[in-house]
Short mmCIF file of C-alpha atoms in Angstrom, two decimals:
data_model
loop_
_atom_site.label_atom_id
_atom_site.label_comp_id
_atom_site.label_asym_id
_atom_site.label_seq_id
_atom_site.Cartn_x
_atom_site.Cartn_y
_atom_site.Cartn_z
CA MET A 1 0.00 0.00 0.00
CA ASP A 2 1.53 3.31 -1.12
CA ALA A 3 0.29 5.94 1.27
CA MET A 4 -0.07 9.66 0.71
CA PRO A 5 -0.57 12.22 3.49
CA ASP A 6 -3.96 12.70 5.14
CA ALA A 7 -5.10 15.98 3.55
CA THR A 8 -8.80 16.23 4.35
CA GLY A 9 -9.36 19.42 2.40
CA ASP A 10 -8.40 17.73 -0.86
CA MET A 11 -10.72 14.75 -0.37
CA PRO A 12 -14.20 14.29 -1.83
CA GLY A 13 -17.18 14.94 0.39
CA LEU A 14 -17.77 11.30 1.33
CA ILE A 15 -14.27 10.83 2.69
CA ARG A 16 -14.44 14.11 4.63
CA SER A 17 -17.77 13.04 6.12
CA LEU A 18 -16.39 9.65 7.16
CA HIS A 19 -13.96 11.38 9.52
CA ASP A 20 -16.97 11.61 11.88
CA PRO A 21 -16.94 8.60 14.29
CA ALA A 22 -20.75 8.72 14.35
CA CYS A 23 -20.84 7.32 10.80
CA TYR A 24 -19.90 3.84 12.00
CA ASP A 25 -21.95 1.07 13.61
CA HIS A 26 -19.30 0.54 16.32
CA ALA A 27 -17.27 2.67 18.67
CA ALA A 28 -14.66 4.62 16.71
CA GLY A 29 -11.84 6.86 17.81
CA PRO A 30 -10.47 9.79 15.84
CA VAL A 31 -10.58 8.67 12.21
CA ARG A 32 -7.42 8.82 10.08
CA VAL A 33 -7.26 8.42 6.33
CA ILE A 34 -4.51 6.80 4.28
CA GLU A 35 -4.76 7.68 0.60
CA THR A 36 -3.16 5.63 -2.18
CA HIS A 37 -3.28 6.22 -5.91
CA ILE A 38 -6.37 3.96 -6.18
CA SER A 39 -8.13 3.99 -2.79
CA TRP A 40 -8.79 5.58 0.57
CA VAL A 41 -8.38 3.61 3.80
CA LEU A 42 -10.15 4.93 6.89
CA LEU A 43 -8.63 3.89 10.22
CA THR A 44 -11.22 3.94 13.01
CA GLY A 45 -9.39 2.14 15.82
CA GLU A 46 -10.45 -1.51 15.82
CA PHE A 47 -11.46 -1.63 12.16
CA ALA A 48 -10.28 -0.15 8.87
CA TYR A 49 -12.43 0.53 5.81
CA LYS A 50 -11.07 0.62 2.27
CA ILE A 51 -13.00 2.55 -0.39
CA LYS A 52 -11.95 2.33 -4.02
CA LYS A 53 -11.54 5.51 -6.06
CA PRO A 54 -13.85 5.79 -9.11
CA LEU A 55 -11.02 5.44 -11.62
CA ASP A 56 -10.31 3.77 -14.95
CA LEU A 57 -6.53 3.52 -15.35
CA GLY A 58 -6.50 0.85 -18.03
CA PHE A 59 -4.94 -1.79 -15.78
CA LEU A 60 -7.90 -1.35 -13.41
CA ASP A 61 -11.46 -0.12 -13.81
CA PHE A 62 -13.37 1.08 -10.73
CA SER A 63 -15.47 3.53 -12.74
CA SER A 64 -18.90 2.22 -11.68
CA ILE A 65 -20.35 1.15 -8.34
CA ASP A 66 -20.98 -2.35 -9.69
CA LYS A 67 -17.32 -2.67 -10.67
CA ARG A 68 -16.22 -1.40 -7.27
CA LEU A 69 -18.52 -3.89 -5.51
CA HIS A 70 -17.12 -6.74 -7.61
CA ALA A 71 -13.57 -5.64 -6.81
CA CYS A 72 -14.36 -5.39 -3.08
CA CYS A 73 -15.74 -8.94 -3.03
CA ASP A 74 -12.71 -10.25 -4.90
CA GLU A 75 -10.39 -8.40 -2.53
CA VAL A 76 -11.85 -10.07 0.54
CA GLN A 77 -11.91 -13.55 -1.00
CA LEU A 78 -8.39 -13.41 -2.41
CA ASN A 79 -6.72 -11.82 0.59
CA ARG A 80 -8.20 -14.40 2.93
CA ARG A 81 -5.69 -16.84 1.42
CA LEU A 82 -2.86 -15.12 3.29
CA ALA A 83 -4.62 -12.89 5.86
CA PRO A 84 -7.93 -14.53 6.87
CA ALA A 85 -8.06 -12.78 10.24
CA ILE A 86 -7.75 -9.33 8.68
CA TYR A 87 -10.24 -9.34 5.80
CA LEU A 88 -13.69 -9.44 7.38
CA ASP A 89 -16.45 -8.41 4.96
CA VAL A 90 -17.74 -6.09 2.26
CA VAL A 91 -20.08 -3.51 3.81
CA PRO A 92 -22.50 -1.03 2.22
CA ILE A 93 -22.35 2.72 2.74
CA THR A 94 -25.86 4.18 2.87
CA GLY A 95 -27.37 7.61 3.38
CA THR A 96 -25.71 10.42 1.44
CA PRO A 97 -22.12 11.58 0.92
CA ASP A 98 -22.78 14.38 3.42
CA ALA A 99 -24.39 12.06 5.98
CA PRO A 100 -23.11 8.52 5.32
CA ARG A 101 -23.66 5.41 7.40
CA VAL A 102 -21.18 2.55 7.15
CA ASN A 103 -23.04 -0.78 7.17
CA GLY A 104 -26.25 1.16 7.50
CA VAL A 105 -29.76 0.51 6.21
CA GLY A 106 -31.37 2.05 3.17
CA GLU A 107 -30.15 2.58 -0.36
CA THR A 108 -26.45 1.84 -0.92
CA PHE A 109 -24.40 4.39 -2.83
CA GLU A 110 -20.89 2.98 -2.13
CA TYR A 111 -19.11 -0.09 -0.75
CA ALA A 112 -16.09 -0.62 1.47
CA VAL A 113 -13.89 -3.54 2.44
CA LYS A 114 -13.98 -3.98 6.22
CA MET A 115 -10.71 -5.10 7.77
CA ARG A 116 -9.36 -5.63 11.23
CA GLN A 117 -7.02 -2.73 11.81
CA PHE A 118 -3.36 -3.17 12.67
CA PRO A 119 -0.88 -0.42 13.54
CA PRO A 120 0.18 1.49 10.40
CA ASP A 121 3.78 1.44 11.65
CA ALA A 122 3.72 -2.37 11.53
CA THR A 123 4.18 -2.46 7.76
CA LEU A 124 7.67 -3.57 6.80
CA ASP A 125 8.40 -0.48 4.74
CA ARG A 126 7.85 1.65 7.85
CA LEU A 127 9.60 -0.83 10.10
CA ASP A 128 12.58 -0.71 7.75
CA ALA A 129 12.55 3.10 7.66
CA ALA A 130 12.61 3.11 11.47
CA GLY A 131 15.58 0.73 11.54
CA GLY A 132 13.59 -2.12 13.06
CA MET A 133 13.70 -4.66 10.24
CA THR A 134 16.06 -7.63 10.59
CA ALA A 135 17.03 -10.81 8.76
CA ARG A 136 14.33 -12.58 10.80
CA HIS A 137 11.67 -10.70 8.85
CA VAL A 138 13.31 -11.59 5.54
CA GLU A 139 13.40 -15.26 6.51
CA ALA A 140 9.69 -15.11 7.31
CA ILE A 141 8.89 -13.52 3.94
CA ALA A 142 10.77 -16.25 2.07
CA ALA A 143 9.20 -19.09 4.06
CA THR A 144 5.66 -17.69 3.83
CA LEU A 145 5.91 -17.00 0.13
CA ALA A 146 7.40 -20.42 -0.63
CA ARG A 147 4.55 -22.18 1.22
CA PHE A 148 2.01 -20.03 -0.60
CA HIS A 149 3.49 -20.75 -4.02
CA LEU A 150 3.80 -24.47 -3.35
CA GLU A 151 0.50 -25.09 -1.58
CA GLY A 152 -1.71 -22.00 -1.36
CA CYS A 153 -2.37 -20.75 -4.88
CA ALA A 154 -4.10 -22.32 -7.86
CA ARG A 155 -2.28 -23.22 -11.07
CA ALA A 156 -3.36 -21.67 -14.35
CA ALA A 157 -4.99 -24.12 -16.74
CA ALA A 158 -3.10 -24.75 -19.95
CA ASP A 159 -5.94 -23.20 -21.99
CA SER A 160 -6.33 -20.13 -19.75
CA PRO A 161 -5.38 -16.69 -21.10
CA TRP A 162 -3.00 -16.05 -18.22
CA GLY A 163 0.77 -16.38 -18.23
CA SER A 164 1.36 -16.77 -21.95
CA PRO A 165 4.21 -14.72 -23.45
CA GLU A 166 1.60 -12.38 -24.94
CA ALA A 167 -0.17 -11.95 -21.60
CA ILE A 168 3.16 -11.31 -19.86
CA TRP A 169 4.06 -8.58 -22.34
CA ARG A 170 0.80 -6.60 -22.06
CA PRO A 171 1.40 -5.10 -18.58
CA VAL A 172 5.06 -4.53 -19.45
CA ALA A 173 4.04 -2.50 -22.49
CA GLN A 174 1.40 -0.72 -20.43
CA ASN A 175 4.04 0.45 -17.96
CA PHE A 176 5.95 2.20 -20.73
CA ALA A 177 2.77 3.70 -22.19
CA GLN A 178 1.68 5.11 -18.83
CA ILE A 179 5.06 6.35 -17.62
CA ALA A 180 6.20 8.09 -20.82
CA PRO A 181 3.63 10.94 -20.96
CA ARG A 182 4.30 11.76 -17.31
CA LEU A 183 8.06 12.33 -17.77
CA ASP A 184 9.22 15.92 -18.30
CA ASP A 185 12.99 15.39 -18.33
CA PRO A 186 14.45 14.34 -21.72
CA ALA A 187 17.10 12.25 -19.92
CA ASP A 188 14.38 10.31 -18.10
CA ARG A 189 12.52 9.72 -21.37
CA ALA A 190 15.72 8.51 -23.02
CA GLN A 191 16.33 6.07 -20.17
CA LEU A 192 12.76 4.80 -20.45
CA ASP A 193 13.26 4.25 -24.20
CA THR A 194 16.43 2.25 -23.51
CA LEU A 195 14.58 0.12 -20.96
CA GLN A 196 11.78 -0.50 -23.43
CA ARG A 197 14.20 -1.71 -26.11
CA TRP A 198 15.91 -4.00 -23.57
CA SER A 199 12.54 -5.37 -22.40
CA GLU A 200 11.42 -6.06 -25.96
CA ALA A 201 14.62 -7.93 -26.76
CA GLU A 202 14.58 -9.94 -23.52
CA HIS A 203 10.93 -10.83 -23.97
CA ALA A 204 11.60 -12.18 -27.45
CA ARG A 205 14.57 -14.19 -26.17
CA LEU A 206 12.73 -15.59 -23.16
CA ALA A 207 9.30 -16.23 -24.72
CA PRO A 208 9.90 -19.98 -25.23
CA LEU A 209 10.83 -20.37 -21.55
CA MET A 210 7.77 -18.35 -20.50
CA ALA A 211 5.52 -20.65 -22.52
CA ALA A 212 7.21 -23.77 -21.15
CA ARG A 213 6.77 -22.61 -17.57
CA LYS A 214 3.06 -22.10 -18.11
CA ARG A 215 2.80 -25.63 -19.52
CA ASN A 216 4.66 -26.89 -16.45
CA GLY A 217 2.25 -25.26 -13.99
CA LEU A 218 4.44 -22.39 -12.79
CA VAL A 219 1.88 -19.70 -13.64
CA ARG A 220 -0.27 -19.46 -10.53
CA GLU A 221 -2.82 -17.21 -8.85
CA CYS A 222 -0.31 -15.22 -6.84
CA HIS A 223 -0.48 -12.14 -4.62
CA GLY A 224 0.68 -9.88 -7.44
CA ASP A 225 1.88 -6.83 -5.47
CA LEU A 226 4.46 -8.19 -3.09
CA HIS A 227 6.54 -5.27 -1.84
CA LEU A 228 7.34 -4.27 1.74
CA GLY A 229 4.42 -1.85 1.93
CA ASN A 230 2.05 -4.83 1.65
CA LEU A 231 3.77 -6.85 4.36
CA ALA A 232 3.37 -6.27 8.09
CA TRP A 233 4.73 -7.70 11.32
CA VAL A 234 1.86 -8.14 13.77
CA ASP A 235 2.10 -10.02 17.08
CA GLY A 236 5.37 -11.62 16.03
CA GLN A 237 3.96 -12.97 12.76
CA LEU A 238 4.24 -11.94 9.13
CA LEU A 239 1.04 -10.60 7.60
CA VAL A 240 0.71 -10.48 3.80
CA PHE A 241 -2.15 -8.25 2.66
CA ASP A 242 -3.50 -6.10 -0.20
CA CYS A 243 -3.07 -8.50 -3.11
CA ILE A 244 -4.10 -7.62 -6.67
CA GLU A 245 -7.85 -8.14 -6.97
CA PHE A 246 -8.67 -5.72 -9.78
CA ASN A 247 -6.94 -7.40 -12.73
CA PRO A 248 -6.50 -11.17 -13.00
CA GLU A 249 -3.73 -10.72 -15.59
CA LEU A 250 -1.62 -9.07 -12.88
CA ARG A 251 -2.38 -11.85 -10.39
CA TRP A 252 -2.13 -14.99 -12.55
CA ILE A 253 1.61 -14.76 -13.05
CA ASP A 254 4.80 -16.80 -13.06
CA ILE A 255 5.93 -17.30 -9.48
CA GLN A 256 9.30 -15.81 -10.43
CA SER A 257 7.52 -12.53 -11.24
CA GLU A 258 6.19 -12.47 -7.68
CA VAL A 259 9.62 -13.18 -6.22
CA ALA A 260 11.17 -10.50 -8.43
CA PHE A 261 9.00 -7.80 -6.83
CA CYS A 262 10.22 -8.39 -3.28
CA TYR A 263 13.79 -8.96 -4.51
CA MET A 264 13.74 -5.64 -6.38
CA ASP A 265 12.13 -3.80 -3.46
CA LEU A 266 14.83 -4.95 -1.04
CA LEU A 267 17.51 -3.85 -3.50
CA GLN A 268 15.82 -0.48 -3.95
CA ARG A 269 15.78 0.06 -0.18
CA GLY A 270 19.53 -0.52 0.03
CA HIS A 271 19.40 -4.11 1.32
CA ALA A 272 21.29 -6.09 -1.31
CA ASP A 273 22.28 -8.63 1.35
CA TRP A 274 18.66 -9.23 2.32
CA ALA A 275 17.62 -9.41 -1.34
CA TRP A 276 20.13 -12.25 -1.83
CA LEU A 277 19.03 -13.90 1.43
CA PHE A 278 15.35 -13.75 0.48
CA LEU A 279 16.01 -15.10 -2.99
CA ASN A 280 18.20 -17.96 -1.77
CA LEU A 281 15.82 -19.07 0.97
CA TRP A 282 12.85 -19.04 -1.41
CA LEU A 283 14.82 -21.00 -4.01
CA GLU A 284 15.99 -23.53 -1.43
CA ALA A 285 12.39 -24.10 -0.37
CA THR A 286 10.87 -24.30 -3.86
CA GLY A 287 13.75 -25.62 -5.97
CA ASP A 288 12.81 -23.28 -8.83
CA TYR A 289 16.39 -22.55 -9.88
CA ALA A 290 15.53 -22.88 -13.58
CA GLY A 291 13.22 -19.89 -13.25
CA LEU A 292 16.11 -17.57 -12.44
CA ALA A 293 16.65 -17.13 -16.17
CA LEU A 294 13.54 -14.92 -16.01
CA LEU A 295 14.20 -13.09 -12.76
CA ARG A 296 16.06 -10.07 -14.14
CA TYR A 297 13.39 -9.49 -16.77
CA TYR A 298 10.72 -9.58 -14.10
CA ALA A 299 12.74 -7.46 -11.66
CA VAL A 300 13.05 -4.71 -14.30
CA TYR A 301 9.31 -4.99 -14.91
CA ARG A 302 8.62 -4.67 -11.18
CA ALA A 303 10.83 -1.58 -10.87
CA LEU A 304 8.81 -0.06 -13.69
CA VAL A 305 5.55 -1.00 -11.96
CA ARG A 306 6.70 1.06 -8.99
CA ALA A 307 7.81 3.85 -11.31
CA LYS A 308 4.35 3.82 -12.91
CA VAL A 309 2.61 4.05 -9.54
CA ALA A 310 4.83 6.98 -8.59
CA ALA A 311 4.26 8.61 -11.99
CA ILE A 312 0.48 8.38 -11.52
CA ARG A 313 0.88 10.05 -8.13
CA THR A 314 2.56 13.04 -9.78
CA GLY A 315 -0.89 13.97 -11.08
CA GLN A 316 -2.37 13.69 -7.58
CA THR A 317 0.22 15.85 -5.78
CA ALA A 318 1.70 19.33 -6.06
CA GLY A 319 4.68 21.41 -4.95
CA PRO A 320 7.46 19.80 -2.90
CA GLU A 321 5.49 16.57 -2.56
CA ARG A 322 5.28 16.25 -6.35
CA ASP A 323 9.01 16.92 -6.60
CA ALA A 324 9.66 14.08 -4.14
CA VAL A 325 7.45 11.73 -6.16
CA LEU A 326 9.32 12.67 -9.36
CA THR A 327 12.55 11.78 -7.57
CA ASP A 328 11.04 8.38 -6.77
CA VAL A 329 10.22 7.88 -10.45
CA ARG A 330 13.79 8.74 -11.45
CA THR A 331 15.43 6.45 -8.87
CA LEU A 332 13.19 3.57 -9.92
CA LEU A 333 14.13 4.07 -13.56
CA GLN A 334 17.76 3.98 -12.47
CA ARG A 335 17.13 0.79 -10.50
CA ALA A 336 15.57 -0.81 -13.56
CA ALA A 337 18.59 0.19 -15.64
CA THR A 338 20.95 -1.31 -13.05
CA LEU A 339 19.02 -4.57 -13.08
CA THR A 340 19.59 -4.97 -16.81
CA ARG A 341 23.34 -5.28 -16.14
CA PRO A 342 24.17 -8.65 -14.53
CA GLN A 343 27.12 -8.90 -12.18
CA PRO A 344 30.21 -11.00 -13.04
CA THR A 345 29.60 -14.73 -12.69
CA ARG A 346 31.80 -17.18 -10.81
CA LEU A 347 31.63 -20.72 -9.45
CA ASP A 348 32.77 -21.42 -5.90
CA ILE A 349 32.65 -24.82 -4.24
CA THR A 350 33.37 -25.73 -0.64
CA HIS A 351 35.74 -28.40 0.64
CA GLY A 352 35.34 -29.59 4.20
CA LEU A 353 34.04 -32.35 6.42
CA SER A 354 30.67 -32.24 8.13
CA GLY A 355 30.60 -29.61 10.85
CA SER A 356 33.38 -27.51 9.33
CA GLY A 357 31.14 -24.46 8.92
CA LYS A 358 30.47 -24.58 5.20
CA THR A 359 26.77 -23.75 5.46
CA THR A 360 27.31 -20.99 8.01
CA VAL A 361 29.98 -19.26 5.95
CA THR A 362 28.27 -19.72 2.58
CA ARG A 363 25.14 -18.13 4.05
CA THR A 364 27.24 -15.03 4.67
CA LEU A 365 28.90 -15.17 1.26
CA MET A 366 25.63 -15.68 -0.61
CA GLN A 367 24.50 -12.34 0.85
CA ASN A 368 27.76 -10.45 0.41
CA PRO A 369 29.19 -10.29 -2.20
CA GLY A 370 26.10 -12.23 -3.32
CA ALA A 371 25.50 -15.52 -5.11
CA ILE A 372 23.00 -18.34 -5.56
CA ARG A 373 23.83 -21.14 -3.13
CA LEU A 374 23.20 -24.80 -3.89
CA ARG A 375 23.28 -27.19 -0.90
CA SER A 376 23.96 -30.89 -1.38
CA ASP A 377 22.06 -31.75 1.82
CA VAL A 378 18.91 -30.08 0.45
CA GLU A 379 19.18 -31.23 -3.17
CA ARG A 380 19.97 -34.84 -2.20
CA LYS A 381 16.67 -34.96 -0.32
CA ARG A 382 14.78 -33.11 -3.04
CA LEU A 383 15.83 -35.78 -5.55
CA ALA A 384 14.36 -38.38 -3.17
CA GLY A 385 11.12 -36.44 -2.71
CA LEU A 386 11.92 -35.39 0.86
CA GLY A 387 11.72 -31.98 2.49
CA ALA A 388 14.92 -30.36 3.73
CA LEU A 389 14.23 -31.16 7.39
CA GLU A 390 12.76 -34.63 6.85
CA ARG A 391 14.93 -37.46 8.13
CA SER A 392 15.68 -40.18 5.58
CA GLY A 393 16.82 -42.84 8.04
CA SER A 394 19.65 -43.71 5.64
CA SER A 395 22.78 -45.46 6.87
CA ILE A 396 26.34 -44.84 5.69
CA GLY A 397 26.72 -46.02 2.11
CA GLN A 398 23.02 -46.89 1.77
CA ASP A 399 19.82 -45.31 0.39
CA LEU A 400 20.33 -41.53 0.05
CA TYR A 401 24.01 -41.95 0.86
CA ALA A 402 24.77 -44.88 -1.43
CA ALA A 403 27.54 -44.27 -3.95
CA ASP A 404 25.13 -44.01 -6.89
CA ALA A 405 22.87 -41.60 -4.99
CA THR A 406 25.85 -39.41 -4.15
CA GLN A 407 26.92 -39.45 -7.79
CA ARG A 408 23.40 -38.42 -8.87
CA THR A 409 23.41 -35.62 -6.31
CA TYR A 410 26.69 -34.13 -7.53
CA ALA A 411 25.62 -34.50 -11.17
CA HIS A 412 22.37 -32.70 -10.33
CA LEU A 413 24.26 -29.92 -8.54
CA ALA A 414 26.56 -29.56 -11.55
CA SER A 415 23.58 -29.32 -13.88
CA LEU A 416 21.94 -26.67 -11.70
CA ALA A 417 25.18 -24.72 -11.44
CA GLY A 418 25.63 -24.78 -15.21
CA GLY A 419 22.10 -23.51 -15.76
CA LEU A 420 22.60 -20.69 -13.29
CA LEU A 421 25.88 -19.68 -14.92
CA ASP A 422 24.15 -19.72 -18.31
CA ALA A 423 21.54 -17.35 -16.86
CA GLY A 424 24.25 -15.02 -15.58
CA TRP A 425 24.21 -15.78 -11.85
CA PRO A 426 27.23 -16.34 -9.58
CA VAL A 427 27.06 -19.71 -7.79
CA ILE A 428 28.32 -21.24 -4.53
CA VAL A 429 27.95 -25.00 -4.06
CA ASP A 430 27.85 -26.13 -0.43
CA ALA A 431 28.94 -29.79 -0.20
CA THR A 432 31.79 -31.77 1.34
CA PHE A 433 33.56 -32.38 -2.01
CA THR A 434 35.79 -34.97 -0.34
CA ALA A 435 36.43 -36.82 -3.64
CA ARG A 436 38.77 -35.44 -6.30
CA GLY A 437 36.37 -36.45 -9.07
CA GLN A 438 33.61 -34.31 -7.55
CA ARG A 439 35.86 -31.26 -7.52
CA ASP A 440 37.07 -31.91 -11.06
CA LEU A 441 33.47 -32.08 -12.28
CA PHE A 442 32.81 -28.55 -11.10
CA HIS A 443 36.18 -27.28 -12.29
CA ASP A 444 35.11 -28.47 -15.74
CA VAL A 445 31.74 -26.70 -15.40
CA ALA A 446 33.49 -23.43 -14.58
CA GLN A 447 35.98 -23.88 -17.40
CA SER A 448 33.29 -24.66 -19.97
CA HIS A 449 31.43 -21.48 -18.97
CA GLY A 450 34.55 -19.33 -18.88
CA VAL A 451 34.10 -18.22 -15.26
CA ALA A 452 36.38 -18.02 -12.24
CA PHE A 453 36.57 -21.18 -10.11
CA ARG A 454 37.49 -21.28 -6.43
CA ILE A 455 37.61 -23.94 -3.75
CA LEU A 456 36.68 -22.60 -0.31
CA ASP A 457 38.64 -24.85 2.04
CA PHE A 458 37.49 -25.51 5.63
CA PRO A 459 40.32 -27.27 7.53
CA VAL A 460 38.83 -27.54 11.03
CA ALA A 461 40.15 -29.67 13.91
CA VAL A 462 38.39 -33.03 14.32
CA ALA A 463 37.50 -32.33 17.96
CA THR A 464 35.71 -29.16 16.87
CA LEU A 465 33.90 -31.03 14.11
CA ARG A 466 32.60 -33.60 16.59
CA GLU A 467 31.40 -30.89 18.96
CA ARG A 468 29.56 -29.03 16.22
CA ILE A 469 27.91 -32.17 14.85
CA LEU A 470 26.55 -33.10 18.28
CA GLU A 471 25.19 -29.58 18.77
CA ARG A 472 23.58 -29.57 15.32
CA SER A 473 22.01 -33.00 15.77
CA HIS A 474 20.55 -31.93 19.10
CA ALA A 475 19.02 -28.78 17.57
CA GLY A 476 17.42 -30.67 14.65
CA THR A 477 17.10 -27.52 12.54
CA ASP A 478 19.45 -28.32 9.66
CA ALA A 479 19.09 -30.43 6.52
CA SER A 480 22.30 -32.34 7.24
CA GLU A 481 21.92 -35.84 8.69
CA ALA A 482 25.64 -36.29 9.35
CA ASP A 483 26.45 -37.86 12.72
CA LEU A 484 29.76 -38.92 14.27
CA ALA A 485 29.82 -42.16 12.29
CA VAL A 486 29.39 -40.21 9.04
CA LEU A 487 32.19 -37.89 10.08
CA GLN A 488 34.51 -40.82 10.72
CA HIS A 489 33.63 -42.30 7.33
CA GLN A 490 34.49 -38.98 5.69
CA ILE A 491 37.83 -38.87 7.51
CA ASP A 492 38.65 -42.42 6.41
CA THR A 493 37.71 -41.92 2.74
CA GLU A 494 38.60 -38.28 2.04
CA GLU A 495 40.83 -37.50 -0.93
CA PRO A 496 42.79 -34.42 0.22
CA LEU A 497 43.32 -31.42 -2.02
CA ALA A 498 46.15 -32.16 -4.43
CA THR A 499 49.06 -29.90 -5.23
CA ASP A 500 47.63 -29.02 -8.64
CA GLU A 501 44.38 -27.85 -6.98
CA GLN A 502 46.05 -25.38 -4.64
CA ALA A 503 45.93 -22.49 -7.12
CA ASP A 504 42.13 -22.54 -6.84
CA VAL A 505 42.00 -22.84 -3.05
CA VAL A 506 40.84 -20.11 -0.69
CA GLY A 507 41.15 -20.91 3.00
CA ALA A 508 42.59 -19.80 6.30
CA ASP A 509 45.90 -18.80 4.72
CA LYS A 510 44.31 -17.11 1.66
CA PRO A 511 41.02 -15.66 2.93
CA LEU A 512 38.32 -14.78 0.43
CA HIS A 513 36.18 -12.99 2.94
CA ALA A 514 36.54 -12.09 6.62
CA PRO A 515 33.75 -14.44 7.83
CA VAL A 516 35.60 -17.42 6.30
CA GLN A 517 38.74 -16.89 8.33
CA GLY A 518 36.74 -15.95 11.41
CA HIS A 519 34.82 -19.21 11.34
CA LEU A 520 37.91 -21.28 10.68
CA ASN A 521 39.80 -19.67 13.54
CA ASP A 522 37.01 -19.67 16.13
CA ALA A 523 35.13 -22.65 17.47
CA PRO A 524 31.41 -22.00 18.06
#
């Protein structure tokens, strides 16, 4: 929700009248109004009421009361998927604009969505601005969104109009059409033209993948507007609200388009580390690594969605406030331009026994300098149809840990890594890599893609390894099933790094990043 200041004098008569607590069928305190580019939200204390503006913006049409009623009903139904305790009902507004009654009797002249109110400062955009947002919130976003995409939203039918390359292009083109006439600066218009040419070329290149993903069920009825302003932290839980109800084409989308919005928003707010964290955790939960070939295209689109919203607001504001909104438009265009330029790719692998700190350190490295992390513990279980935290009950050398299963796991990791490198993403592979052949496989992947290859070495004392494994097993919060017997098997069968591999090694004596050396030097 993109709020504008409460300026009662600029509001239509109905909204001014609804500042009176007597208009409601329940006790109401002083009424506050939050205005967005498409609605007004009245905060009464216990409840909030959302009234849609009578607008037709092309991508939405609230121009008649029947259309607004339909949109209100859809809003309640759709948002109950993620926030059932918040979205309560659609209520009539009766009387007259000068003397309205919310949920009153008599002839209805407007409708509102009734919601349970939560503190406005609980939204994550405000929490972030106040310095109160942490990695814990990012982890909750990734987990909630992954569950929703896997279990909570319907899949588009193959013969539906949603999610085809043509359907994907329409809102992209609409962004350019609606932003362009609102730009005064020739430099801004030139940048928009460059972004349009890039988007056209990328769409043509990626259209076959877009079509394949629809056939494979990856176009789903998503939230559609997943930025920090539509996320809140209430009573220690993440609340996801205000999904797209007004245009099914903007809601029935590839799940990567949804992810791209939050990823872009975190980048735009100066949290590149959290953007990488969010993306990695969502990918680890869903396994949709192949979709990353589309992420940059969608992230540019999402930056332009935000630029369009800001551009529309320029016509609803004046003076210094309009100048601030124009600055938002410009910075979002710049963000979109930055997203068209991928960072240098590389392939890093780890080398270390269970408990050596590979996962802890690669979590840091995947956030800064940033990379997509692949974990053998997670992918091994995914290949077997198990969740990351499910126990397989496998013994050493059997079932998931049989030699052929291990070979399949490393081959799968190599295939994923190659696909990510093809799509222009840096990669870290978190696995023990105790066998020379495993390391050579990934060296060959890097060489065939023409990218830098590094081995992150974790030489940790055996006593420390044993201590860490016992602590991890007791906690039960990690995908690894390694116990002390597994550790001993690794010690007995490990093929140490050879002399000709040393040029690629980064470890305690040649640190890649401060957290690596810190973890190697310090026991937990």
